[in-house]
Amino acid sequence: MTVPPEAEREGVGDVARLRSIPEASVARLALYLRTLGELSEQGAETVSSDELAAVTGVNPAKLRKDLSFIGSYGIRGVGYEVRPLVHQLEQSLGLNHRQAVALVGVGNLGHALAGYGGFDGRGFPVTALFDVDPDLVGIHINGILVEHVREIPRIAAERGVTIGMIATPGPAAQAVCDLLVSAGVQCILTFAPVVLQVPADVEVRKVDLAVELQILAFHVARRNLDHPGVTTGTTNGHALVNGAADNRTVNGSGGIHS
Amino acid sequence: MTVPPEAEREGVGDVARLRSIPEASVARLALYLRTLGELSEQGAETVSSDELAAVTGVNPAKLRKDLSFIGSYGIRGVGYEVRPLVHQLEQSLGLNHRQAVALVGVGNLGHALAGYGGFDGRGFPVTALFDVDPDLVGIHINGILVEHVREIPRIAAERGVTIGMIATPGPAAQAVCDLLVSAGVQCILTFAPVVLQVPADVEVRKVDLAVELQILAFHVARRNLDHPGVTTGTTNGHALVNGAADNRTVNGSGGIHS
DNA sequence: ACCTGTGAAGATTTTCACAGCA
DNA sequence: TGCTGTGAAAATCTTCACAGGT
C-alpha cells in the first residue's frame, strides 16, 4: 500500500486505517513486533514475509495482509526493512509513548508479575501496586510500594495509569475492576476467572490458566480416541506447527525467568 | 440433539462428535464448565441458555450451538440441568481422569505457578518440577522436589505426565520442549515468547503477557484517536461487554490469589 | 528472478430466526 | 408459553494465486 495522497502529518491519517484493522490481525502484529525486535538485535536489516512467517509460525500471505493494514512499505523483490517496519508497528500499536500499569493483587501470581522485568522493557512500566492484605500493604516489590486497594482511585489518576492488571482472587476482581474504571483506566488485563462487567469504553482481556489446561486436556482426550494405548516415546520430526497468535492462543511473557 | 440410535455404550460414540467440535467452541466449553461449577455450588439446579450466556458473556445462540456439539440434553421450555450438564462437559473435555502436569522453570513466574492451588483442584496435579539453576534444584515447592531438567525424560515418563508447562526464559524453551516431547508429553502450555517447533501430534498453547499488553495498548491508541483529551473519570453503567472466551481472549487462572 | 500487495475464493465462526417439544 | 436445537444468512478470517514493482 503506497501512501494515500491525503492524510499526511506523520502518523495521523492512520486514523481510518487503524480503526479498521481486524482484531485477529492486531494480535499478530504485536507478535511480529516482538519477533522483529529479536531479529533486529541479531543484526537483520531486512526480512521477507516468508522468513518472518517461518519464525512466527504464521502463513506468509496472512502476514503480508496483516502488514498491509498498517500501510507498511515492503520492497518488492527484497522484503521489509526491519528498522522502519518496527517503527511503523510501534506507531500503529500505540507504543510510541509508555503506558503506566497498575497491578492489583500481589499474592502468588501478582508478586511474580510485579517482579517480572519484561514489562518495563517493553514500554509498560509497573507504576503502582495494590492489595488488601495488611501483610502485603507497605512492603516494596522491585522498589515499588504496595498500597491499599482503597487508594486506587487517587493513585491511579495521579500516576496516569492507563492499564490495570488484576491478579486477585475471583471474588475480589469485580470490585477492583470498578475501582480501576472509576480511576479512568480503560484497559484491563485480568487473571481472575470471572467475567468482568465494564462500561462499553473499557477493554478487557482475560488470561485463564485453568481453562487453558482444560483445552489441552480436551486435545489429549480426542487423541486418545484414535490411539488408545499410546503413552510414551515419540518420534521427533520438528514440524512447523501451531502458529503463534493463532486462534485462542494468547502469547505471553517475553521472558519470565526460570 | 437427541441421542443418535447407533453409538451407545456410555461416552463413546462421542468419537465422531468430539472430532468435529470447532476449536472456538472447545475454548468456550471449558469456560461454561467452570461457570457451571460455580452455579452448582450456589445451588442452581437448572440454567437457561440466556442465564448462562449472561454470566459467561457469550451470545445465547452461540452457547446453545456449542452445547449441541457435545450432544447435551437441554429441556425445552426449561433449560439445562446443571449437574448432568457438568458431567457431560467433563466427559467431553476429557476431565474424567486427572492429568499429571510437569512444570519446567521455577523462577519468577514458574514459582508462582507451582504454588498456585487451582490446578490440583481442577484435576491437573502438578507432579514434577524442573529447573537448571543449582540454587533451585533440590528445593521443595508445595512439597514437590525441584529436579534437574536433564531428568525430564525419566521422571516425566515414570510419573505419567501428560501435560508440560514451560515457564523458562525464551532461549531455553525449545530445548525443554524437546525433552518433554521425548518423554511422551503431547500437550504443552508455554509462557516463553518463542514459537516452539513440535511434531504434528503435539499440541502447544502459548500465553504471552507482553503481547497481551501490546494488544491493550493498541486499543488505547485507537480510542485516543477519537477522544484525544480524555484521561480520567468515567461513567459506570456496567454494560455486559467483552464476552469471555471470545476471540483471542484466553481465560485463566481460576484463582491465583492476592 | 524475487517478493510484495491484494482481489477473490474458501473456510470458519457468529448471529439470526424459527420450528418443535415440554 | 418458554426455551432448546438448528438450518441458513451474515460476518469474519484465512488462504490462494497472480498482477505488478524492483
Coordinates of C-alpha atoms (C1' of nucleotides) in Angstrom, one line a residue:
Chain A
M1 CA 0.0 0.0 0.0
T2 CA 1.6 3.2 -1.1
V3 CA 0.9 6.3 0.8
P4 CA -2.5 7.6 0.1
P5 CA -2.4 11.2 -1.2
E6 CA -4.5 12.7 1.5
A7 CA -3.7 12.3 5.2
E8 CA -0.1 13.3 5.9
R9 CA 1.2 14.9 9.0
E10 CA 3.1 11.8 10.3
G11 CA 1.3 9.1 11.9
V12 CA -2.2 10.5 11.5
G13 CA -4.3 9.6 8.6
D14 CA -3.6 6.2 10.2
V15 CA -6.9 7.0 11.8
A16 CA -9.1 5.4 9.2
R17 CA -6.6 2.6 8.8
L18 CA -6.2 1.9 12.5
R19 CA -10.0 1.8 13.0
S20 CA -10.3 -1.0 10.5
I21 CA -7.6 -3.4 11.5
P22 CA -9.2 -6.8 12.1
E23 CA -9.0 -7.9 15.7
A24 CA -7.2 -11.1 14.7
S25 CA -4.5 -9.1 12.9
V26 CA -3.9 -6.8 15.9
A27 CA -2.9 -9.8 18.0
R28 CA -0.4 -11.0 15.3
L29 CA 1.0 -7.5 14.7
A30 CA 2.1 -7.5 18.3
L31 CA 3.8 -10.8 17.8
Y32 CA 5.6 -9.6 14.7
L33 CA 6.8 -6.6 16.5
R34 CA 8.4 -8.7 19.3
T35 CA 9.9 -11.1 16.8
L36 CA 11.3 -8.2 14.7
G37 CA 12.9 -6.8 17.8
E38 CA 14.8 -10.0 18.2
L39 CA 15.8 -10.2 14.5
S40 CA 17.0 -6.6 14.7
E41 CA 19.2 -7.4 17.7
Q42 CA 20.7 -10.3 15.7
G43 CA 21.6 -7.7 13.0
A44 CA 19.0 -8.4 10.4
E45 CA 18.4 -5.5 8.1
T46 CA 15.6 -6.9 6.0
V47 CA 13.2 -9.8 6.3
S48 CA 11.0 -11.4 3.7
S49 CA 7.4 -12.3 4.6
D50 CA 8.4 -15.9 4.2
E51 CA 11.2 -15.6 6.7
L52 CA 9.2 -13.7 9.3
A53 CA 6.3 -16.1 8.7
A54 CA 8.5 -19.1 9.4
V55 CA 9.8 -17.6 12.7
T56 CA 6.4 -16.6 13.9
G57 CA 4.6 -19.6 12.7
V58 CA 2.1 -17.6 10.6
N59 CA 1.1 -18.1 7.0
P60 CA 3.2 -15.8 4.8
A61 CA 0.2 -14.4 2.8
K62 CA -1.6 -13.7 6.1
L63 CA 1.4 -11.9 7.4
R64 CA 1.6 -9.7 4.3
K65 CA -2.0 -8.9 4.6
D66 CA -1.6 -8.1 8.3
L67 CA 1.2 -5.7 7.5
S68 CA -0.7 -4.1 4.7
F69 CA -3.3 -2.9 7.3
I70 CA -0.7 -0.7 8.9
G71 CA 0.4 0.5 5.5
S72 CA 3.9 -0.6 5.7
Y73 CA 6.3 -0.3 2.9
G74 CA 7.7 -3.6 1.8
I75 CA 10.1 -3.6 -1.1
R76 CA 9.1 -6.0 -3.8
G77 CA 11.8 -8.4 -4.7
V78 CA 13.5 -7.8 -1.4
G79 CA 11.3 -7.9 1.7
Y80 CA 10.8 -5.5 4.6
E81 CA 13.4 -3.3 6.1
V82 CA 13.4 -4.3 9.7
R83 CA 14.0 -0.9 11.3
P84 CA 11.3 1.1 9.6
L85 CA 8.9 -1.7 10.0
V86 CA 9.5 -1.9 13.7
H87 CA 8.9 1.8 13.9
Q88 CA 5.7 1.6 11.9
L89 CA 4.4 -1.2 14.1
E90 CA 5.2 0.7 17.2
Q91 CA 3.3 3.7 15.8
S92 CA 0.3 1.6 14.9
L93 CA 0.2 -0.3 18.1
G94 CA 0.3 2.8 20.1
L95 CA 3.7 2.1 21.6
N96 CA 5.2 5.4 20.9
H97 CA 4.5 6.6 24.5
R98 CA 4.9 4.4 27.6
Q99 CA 1.8 3.2 29.3
A100 CA 1.8 3.2 33.1
V101 CA 0.5 -0.1 34.5
A102 CA -1.2 -0.7 37.9
L103 CA -1.1 -4.2 39.3
V104 CA -3.8 -5.1 41.8
G105 CA -3.2 -8.2 43.9
V106 CA 0.4 -9.1 44.8
G107 CA -0.1 -12.5 46.1
N108 CA 1.2 -15.6 44.4
L109 CA 0.9 -14.7 40.8
G110 CA 0.8 -10.9 41.3
H111 CA 4.1 -11.0 43.1
A112 CA 5.6 -12.8 40.2
L113 CA 4.2 -10.4 37.7
A114 CA 5.4 -7.4 39.8
G115 CA 8.9 -8.9 39.7
Y116 CA 8.9 -9.6 36.1
G117 CA 11.3 -7.3 34.3
G118 CA 9.8 -7.7 30.8
F119 CA 7.0 -5.2 31.2
D120 CA 9.3 -2.2 31.8
G121 CA 11.5 -3.1 28.9
R122 CA 8.5 -3.1 26.6
G123 CA 7.2 0.3 27.5
F124 CA 4.8 -0.8 30.2
P125 CA 6.3 0.3 33.5
V126 CA 4.6 -1.1 36.5
T127 CA 3.9 2.1 38.4
A128 CA 1.6 1.1 41.2
L129 CA 0.9 -2.0 43.3
F130 CA -2.2 -2.6 45.4
D131 CA -3.5 -5.3 47.7
V132 CA -5.8 -5.5 50.7
D133 CA -3.7 -7.9 52.8
P134 CA -2.2 -6.0 55.7
D135 CA 0.9 -8.2 55.5
L136 CA 1.4 -7.0 51.9
V137 CA 0.4 -3.4 52.1
G138 CA 3.5 -1.4 53.0
I139 CA 6.1 -3.8 51.5
H140 CA 8.2 -2.9 48.5
I141 CA 8.5 -5.1 45.4
N142 CA 11.1 -4.1 42.9
G143 CA 11.3 -0.8 44.6
I144 CA 7.5 -0.1 44.4
L145 CA 5.4 0.3 47.5
V146 CA 2.3 -1.8 47.8
E147 CA -0.6 0.4 48.7
H148 CA -4.1 -0.4 49.9
V149 CA -6.7 -1.0 47.3
R150 CA -8.8 1.8 48.5
E151 CA -6.1 4.2 47.3
I152 CA -6.6 3.1 43.7
P153 CA -8.8 6.0 42.5
R154 CA -6.4 8.6 43.8
I155 CA -3.1 7.0 43.0
A156 CA -4.0 5.6 39.6
A157 CA -5.2 9.0 38.5
E158 CA -2.2 10.8 39.9
R159 CA 0.3 8.5 38.2
G160 CA -1.5 8.5 34.9
V161 CA -2.2 4.8 34.9
T162 CA -3.7 3.6 31.6
I163 CA -3.6 -0.2 32.0
G164 CA -4.7 -2.2 35.0
M165 CA -3.7 -5.8 35.7
I166 CA -5.9 -7.8 38.1
A167 CA -4.3 -10.7 39.8
T168 CA -6.7 -11.0 42.7
P169 CA -8.9 -14.0 43.7
G170 CA -12.0 -14.2 41.6
P171 CA -14.5 -12.8 44.1
A172 CA -12.5 -9.6 44.6
A173 CA -12.0 -8.9 40.9
Q174 CA -15.2 -7.1 40.1
A175 CA -14.8 -4.6 42.9
V176 CA -11.2 -4.0 41.9
C177 CA -12.2 -3.6 38.3
D178 CA -14.8 -1.0 39.3
L179 CA -12.2 1.0 41.2
L180 CA -9.8 0.9 38.3
V181 CA -12.6 2.1 35.9
S182 CA -13.5 4.9 38.3
A183 CA -9.9 6.0 38.1
G184 CA -10.2 6.3 34.4
V185 CA -8.4 3.1 33.4
Q186 CA -9.7 1.9 30.1
C187 CA -7.7 -1.3 29.5
I188 CA -7.7 -4.2 31.9
L189 CA -5.8 -7.5 31.8
T190 CA -7.3 -9.9 34.2
F191 CA -6.2 -13.2 35.6
A192 CA -9.2 -13.7 37.7
P193 CA -11.6 -16.4 36.5
V194 CA -14.7 -14.2 36.3
V195 CA -16.4 -12.3 33.6
L196 CA -15.9 -8.6 34.4
Q197 CA -18.8 -6.2 33.8
V198 CA -17.4 -2.9 32.4
P199 CA -18.7 0.1 30.5
A200 CA -18.6 -0.2 26.8
D201 CA -15.5 2.0 26.5
V202 CA -13.3 -0.2 28.6
E203 CA -11.4 -3.0 27.0
V204 CA -10.9 -6.2 29.0
R205 CA -8.6 -9.2 28.2
K206 CA -8.6 -12.3 30.2
V207 CA -6.0 -14.9 30.8
D208 CA -7.4 -18.1 32.4
L209 CA -4.9 -20.7 33.1
A210 CA -7.4 -23.3 34.2
V211 CA -9.2 -23.0 31.0
E212 CA -6.0 -23.3 29.0
L213 CA -5.3 -26.6 30.7
Q214 CA -8.8 -27.8 30.1
I215 CA -8.4 -27.1 26.4
L216 CA -5.2 -29.1 26.3
A217 CA -6.9 -31.9 28.2
F218 CA -9.6 -32.0 25.5
H219 CA -6.9 -32.5 22.9
V220 CA -5.4 -35.3 24.9
A221 CA -8.8 -36.9 25.1
R222 CA -9.5 -36.5 21.5
R223 CA -6.2 -38.0 20.6
N224 CA -6.7 -41.0 22.8
L225 CA -9.9 -41.9 21.0
D226 CA -7.7 -42.6 18.0
H227 CA -4.7 -44.2 19.6
P228 CA -5.9 -45.7 22.9
G229 CA -2.7 -47.2 24.2
V230 CA 0.0 -44.7 23.4
T231 CA 1.7 -43.0 26.3
T232 CA 5.4 -42.5 25.7
G233 CA 8.2 -42.3 23.3
T234 CA 7.6 -40.1 20.3
T235 CA 9.3 -39.5 17.0
N236 CA 10.6 -36.0 16.8
G237 CA 10.5 -34.6 13.3
H238 CA 10.0 -30.9 14.2
A239 CA 7.1 -29.8 12.2
L240 CA 6.4 -26.1 12.0
V241 CA 3.1 -26.3 13.6
N242 CA 0.9 -24.2 15.9
G243 CA 1.2 -20.7 14.5
A244 CA 1.6 -18.4 17.4
A245 CA -1.0 -15.8 18.0
D246 CA -3.4 -18.1 16.2
N247 CA -7.0 -18.6 17.3
R248 CA -7.5 -18.5 21.0
T249 CA -3.7 -18.6 21.5
V250 CA -2.6 -15.8 23.7
N251 CA 1.0 -15.0 23.6
G252 CA 3.0 -14.2 26.5
S253 CA 5.7 -13.3 28.8
G254 CA 8.7 -12.2 26.9
G255 CA 10.9 -13.8 29.4
I256 CA 9.6 -14.6 32.9
H257 CA 12.7 -16.3 34.1
S258 CA 13.4 -19.8 35.4
Chain B
M1 CA -29.7 -33.3 19.6
T2 CA -31.5 -36.4 20.8
V3 CA -29.3 -39.4 21.2
P4 CA -28.4 -41.0 17.9
P5 CA -29.7 -44.5 17.6
E6 CA -26.3 -46.1 17.0
A7 CA -23.3 -45.5 19.2
E8 CA -24.2 -46.3 22.8
R9 CA -22.0 -47.8 25.5
E10 CA -21.7 -44.7 27.6
G11 CA -19.5 -41.9 26.5
V12 CA -18.3 -43.4 23.3
G13 CA -19.9 -42.7 20.1
D14 CA -18.8 -39.3 21.2
V15 CA -15.9 -40.1 19.0
A16 CA -17.4 -38.7 15.8
R17 CA -18.9 -35.8 17.7
L18 CA -15.7 -35.0 19.6
R19 CA -13.6 -35.0 16.5
S20 CA -15.8 -32.3 15.0
I21 CA -16.2 -29.7 17.7
P22 CA -14.9 -26.4 16.3
E23 CA -11.8 -25.1 18.0
A24 CA -13.6 -21.9 19.0
S25 CA -16.3 -23.9 20.8
V26 CA -13.8 -26.0 22.8
A27 CA -12.4 -22.9 24.4
R28 CA -15.9 -21.8 25.4
L29 CA -17.0 -25.2 26.6
A30 CA -14.2 -25.1 29.2
L31 CA -15.5 -21.7 30.3
Y32 CA -19.0 -23.0 30.7
L33 CA -17.8 -25.9 32.7
R34 CA -16.1 -23.6 35.2
T35 CA -19.0 -21.3 35.4
L36 CA -21.5 -24.1 35.9
G37 CA -19.3 -25.4 38.7
E38 CA -19.8 -22.1 40.5
L39 CA -23.6 -22.0 39.8
S40 CA -23.8 -25.5 41.1
E41 CA -22.1 -24.6 44.3
Q42 CA -24.6 -21.8 44.7
G43 CA -27.4 -24.3 44.5
A44 CA -28.7 -23.8 41.0
E45 CA -30.4 -26.9 39.6
T46 CA -31.1 -25.7 36.1
V47 CA -29.9 -22.8 33.9
S48 CA -31.3 -21.5 30.7
S49 CA -29.0 -20.6 27.8
D50 CA -29.9 -17.0 28.4
E51 CA -28.8 -17.1 32.0
L52 CA -25.6 -19.0 31.4
A53 CA -24.9 -16.7 28.4
A54 CA -25.3 -13.6 30.6
V55 CA -22.9 -14.9 33.2
T56 CA -20.2 -16.0 30.7
G57 CA -20.7 -13.1 28.4
V58 CA -21.4 -15.2 25.4
N59 CA -24.2 -14.9 22.9
P60 CA -27.1 -17.3 23.9
A61 CA -27.5 -18.8 20.4
K62 CA -23.8 -19.4 20.2
L63 CA -23.9 -21.1 23.6
R64 CA -26.7 -23.4 22.6
K65 CA -24.8 -24.3 19.5
D66 CA -21.7 -25.0 21.5
L67 CA -23.6 -27.3 23.8
S68 CA -25.2 -29.0 20.9
F69 CA -21.8 -30.2 19.8
I70 CA -21.4 -32.4 22.9
G71 CA -24.9 -33.6 22.4
S72 CA -26.2 -32.4 25.7
Y73 CA -29.8 -32.7 26.7
G74 CA -31.4 -29.4 27.4
I75 CA -35.1 -29.4 28.3
R76 CA -37.2 -27.2 26.0
G77 CA -39.2 -24.7 28.0
V78 CA -36.9 -25.2 31.0
G79 CA -33.2 -25.0 30.3
Y80 CA -30.3 -27.3 31.2
E81 CA -30.0 -29.4 34.3
V82 CA -26.7 -28.2 35.9
R83 CA -25.5 -31.5 37.3
P84 CA -25.9 -33.7 34.2
L85 CA -24.5 -30.9 32.0
V86 CA -21.4 -30.6 34.1
H87 CA -20.9 -34.3 33.9
Q88 CA -21.4 -34.3 30.1
L89 CA -18.9 -31.4 29.7
E90 CA -16.3 -33.2 31.9
Q91 CA -16.7 -36.3 29.7
S92 CA -16.3 -34.4 26.5
L93 CA -13.4 -32.3 27.7
G94 CA -11.5 -35.4 28.9
L95 CA -11.6 -34.4 32.5
N96 CA -12.8 -37.7 33.8
H97 CA -9.3 -38.7 34.7
R98 CA -6.7 -36.5 36.2
Q99 CA -3.8 -35.3 34.0
A100 CA -0.4 -35.1 35.6
V101 CA 1.4 -31.8 34.9
A102 CA 5.1 -31.2 34.8
L103 CA 6.3 -27.6 35.3
V104 CA 9.7 -26.6 33.9
G105 CA 11.2 -23.4 35.1
V106 CA 10.5 -22.4 38.7
G107 CA 11.9 -18.9 38.7
N108 CA 9.7 -15.9 39.0
L109 CA 6.6 -17.0 37.2
G110 CA 7.2 -20.7 37.5
H111 CA 7.4 -20.4 41.2
A112 CA 4.1 -18.7 41.3
L113 CA 2.5 -21.3 39.1
A114 CA 3.9 -24.1 41.2
G115 CA 2.4 -22.5 44.3
Y116 CA -1.0 -22.0 42.7
G117 CA -3.5 -24.3 44.2
G118 CA -6.1 -24.0 41.4
F119 CA -4.5 -26.7 39.2
D120 CA -4.8 -29.5 41.6
G121 CA -8.4 -28.7 42.4
R122 CA -9.3 -28.8 38.7
G123 CA -7.8 -32.2 38.1
F124 CA -4.3 -31.1 37.0
P125 CA -2.0 -32.1 39.8
V126 CA 1.5 -30.6 39.4
T127 CA 3.5 -33.8 39.7
A128 CA 7.1 -32.7 38.8
L129 CA 9.1 -29.5 38.9
F130 CA 12.3 -28.9 36.9
D131 CA 14.9 -26.2 36.6
V132 CA 18.6 -25.9 35.7
D133 CA 19.6 -23.4 38.4
P134 CA 21.6 -25.2 41.1
D135 CA 20.1 -22.8 43.6
L136 CA 16.6 -24.1 42.8
V137 CA 17.3 -27.8 42.0
G138 CA 16.8 -29.6 45.3
I139 CA 14.4 -27.2 47.0
H140 CA 10.8 -28.1 47.6
I141 CA 7.8 -26.1 46.5
N142 CA 4.5 -27.1 47.9
G143 CA 6.1 -30.3 48.9
I144 CA 7.4 -31.1 45.5
L145 CA 11.1 -31.5 44.9
V146 CA 12.6 -29.4 42.1
E147 CA 14.7 -31.7 39.9
H148 CA 17.3 -31.0 37.2
V149 CA 15.9 -30.6 33.7
R150 CA 18.1 -33.5 32.5
E151 CA 15.8 -35.8 34.5
I152 CA 12.8 -34.8 32.5
P153 CA 12.7 -37.9 30.2
R154 CA 12.9 -40.3 33.0
I155 CA 10.7 -38.7 35.6
A156 CA 8.0 -37.5 33.3
A157 CA 7.6 -41.0 31.9
E158 CA 7.7 -42.5 35.3
R159 CA 5.0 -40.2 36.7
G160 CA 2.8 -40.4 33.6
V161 CA 3.0 -36.7 32.9
T162 CA 0.6 -35.8 30.1
I163 CA 0.9 -32.0 30.2
G164 CA 4.0 -29.9 30.3
M165 CA 4.1 -26.3 31.3
I166 CA 7.1 -24.2 30.2
A167 CA 8.0 -21.1 32.3
T168 CA 11.6 -20.8 31.3
P169 CA 13.3 -17.9 29.6
G170 CA 12.8 -17.9 25.8
P171 CA 16.1 -19.2 24.8
A172 CA 15.8 -22.3 26.9
A173 CA 12.2 -23.2 25.8
Q174 CA 12.9 -25.2 22.7
A175 CA 15.4 -27.5 24.4
V176 CA 13.0 -28.0 27.3
C177 CA 10.2 -28.6 24.8
D178 CA 12.2 -31.3 23.0
L179 CA 12.9 -33.0 26.3
L180 CA 9.2 -33.0 27.2
V181 CA 8.2 -34.4 23.8
S182 CA 10.8 -37.1 24.0
A183 CA 9.2 -38.1 27.3
G184 CA 5.9 -38.6 25.5
V185 CA 4.3 -35.4 26.6
Q186 CA 1.8 -34.3 23.9
C187 CA 0.3 -31.2 25.4
I188 CA 2.3 -28.1 26.2
L189 CA 1.4 -24.8 27.7
T190 CA 4.2 -22.3 27.3
F191 CA 4.8 -18.9 28.7
A192 CA 8.1 -18.5 26.8
P193 CA 7.9 -15.9 24.0
V194 CA 9.1 -18.2 21.2
V195 CA 7.4 -20.3 18.6
L196 CA 8.0 -23.9 19.6
Q197 CA 8.8 -26.5 16.9
V198 CA 7.0 -29.7 17.7
P199 CA 5.9 -32.9 15.9
A200 CA 2.4 -32.7 14.4
D201 CA 1.0 -34.9 17.2
V202 CA 1.9 -32.4 19.9
E203 CA -0.5 -29.6 20.9
V204 CA 1.0 -26.3 22.0
R205 CA -0.7 -23.4 23.6
K206 CA 1.1 -20.2 24.3
V207 CA 0.4 -17.4 26.8
D208 CA 2.4 -14.2 26.0
L209 CA 1.9 -11.4 28.5
A210 CA 3.9 -8.9 26.7
V211 CA 1.7 -9.4 23.6
E212 CA -1.4 -9.1 25.7
L213 CA -0.3 -5.7 26.9
Q214 CA 0.5 -4.6 23.4
I215 CA -2.9 -5.5 22.2
L216 CA -4.4 -3.4 25.0
A217 CA -2.1 -0.6 24.2
F218 CA -3.4 -0.7 20.7
H219 CA -6.9 -0.2 21.9
V220 CA -5.9 2.7 24.0
A221 CA -4.3 4.3 20.9
R222 CA -7.3 3.6 18.8
R223 CA -9.6 5.2 21.4
N224 CA -7.4 8.2 21.8
L225 CA -7.8 9.0 18.1
D226 CA -11.4 9.6 18.7
H227 CA -11.3 11.3 22.1
P228 CA -7.9 12.9 22.3
G229 CA -8.1 14.6 25.7
V230 CA -9.9 12.0 27.9
T231 CA -7.9 10.6 30.7
T232 CA -10.0 10.2 33.9
G233 CA -13.3 9.9 35.4
T234 CA -15.7 7.5 33.7
T235 CA -19.4 6.9 33.9
N236 CA -20.0 3.5 35.1
G237 CA -23.1 1.8 33.7
H238 CA -22.0 -1.8 33.7
A239 CA -22.5 -3.0 30.2
L240 CA -22.4 -6.7 29.7
V241 CA -19.5 -6.5 27.4
N242 CA -16.4 -8.5 26.5
G243 CA -17.7 -12.0 26.3
A244 CA -15.2 -14.2 28.0
A245 CA -13.5 -16.7 25.8
D246 CA -14.3 -14.6 22.9
N247 CA -11.8 -14.0 20.1
R248 CA -8.3 -14.1 21.2
T249 CA -9.3 -13.9 24.8
V250 CA -7.8 -16.7 26.7
N251 CA -9.3 -17.3 30.1
G252 CA -7.4 -18.1 33.1
S253 CA -6.3 -18.8 36.5
G254 CA -9.3 -19.9 38.5
G255 CA -7.9 -18.1 41.5
I256 CA -4.3 -17.2 41.7
H257 CA -4.5 -15.3 44.9
S258 CA -3.8 -11.9 46.1
Chain C
dA1 C1' 14.2 -13.7 -10.5
dC2 C1' 12.1 -12.5 -6.5
dC3 C1' 8.9 -10.8 -3.3
dT4 C1' 5.1 -7.6 -2.0
dG5 C1' 0.3 -6.3 -2.1
dT6 C1' -4.3 -7.7 -2.9
dG7 C1' -8.7 -9.3 -5.2
dA8 C1' -11.3 -13.3 -4.9
dA9 C1' -12.3 -17.9 -3.3
dG10 C1' -12.7 -20.7 0.6
dA11 C1' -13.2 -21.9 5.5
dT12 C1' -14.7 -20.9 9.8
dT13 C1' -17.4 -18.6 13.2
dT14 C1' -21.2 -15.9 14.7
dT15 C1' -25.7 -14.5 14.6
dC16 C1' -30.5 -14.7 13.3
dA17 C1' -34.9 -16.6 13.4
dC18 C1' -38.0 -20.0 13.9
dA19 C1' -39.7 -24.9 14.0
dG20 C1' -40.7 -28.0 17.6
dC21 C1' -41.0 -30.1 22.1
dA22 C1' -42.1 -29.7 27.3
Chain D
dT1 C1' -45.8 -20.0 26.9
dG2 C1' -40.8 -20.6 27.2
dC3 C1' -36.7 -22.3 25.8
dT4 C1' -33.9 -25.6 23.1
dG5 C1' -31.8 -27.2 18.8
dT6 C1' -30.6 -25.9 14.3
dG7 C1' -30.9 -24.6 9.3
dA8 C1' -29.5 -20.7 6.8
dA9 C1' -27.7 -16.0 6.4
dA10 C1' -24.1 -12.8 7.7
dA11 C1' -19.7 -11.6 9.2
dT12 C1' -15.1 -12.6 9.9
dC13 C1' -10.9 -14.7 9.0
dT14 C1' -7.6 -17.5 6.1
dT15 C1' -5.6 -19.0 2.0
dC16 C1' -4.8 -18.9 -2.8
dA17 C1' -2.9 -17.2 -6.8
dC18 C1' -1.3 -13.7 -9.5
dA19 C1' -0.6 -8.9 -11.1
dG20 C1' 2.8 -5.6 -10.6
dG21 C1' 7.1 -3.4 -8.8
dT22 C1' 12.3 -3.6 -8.1

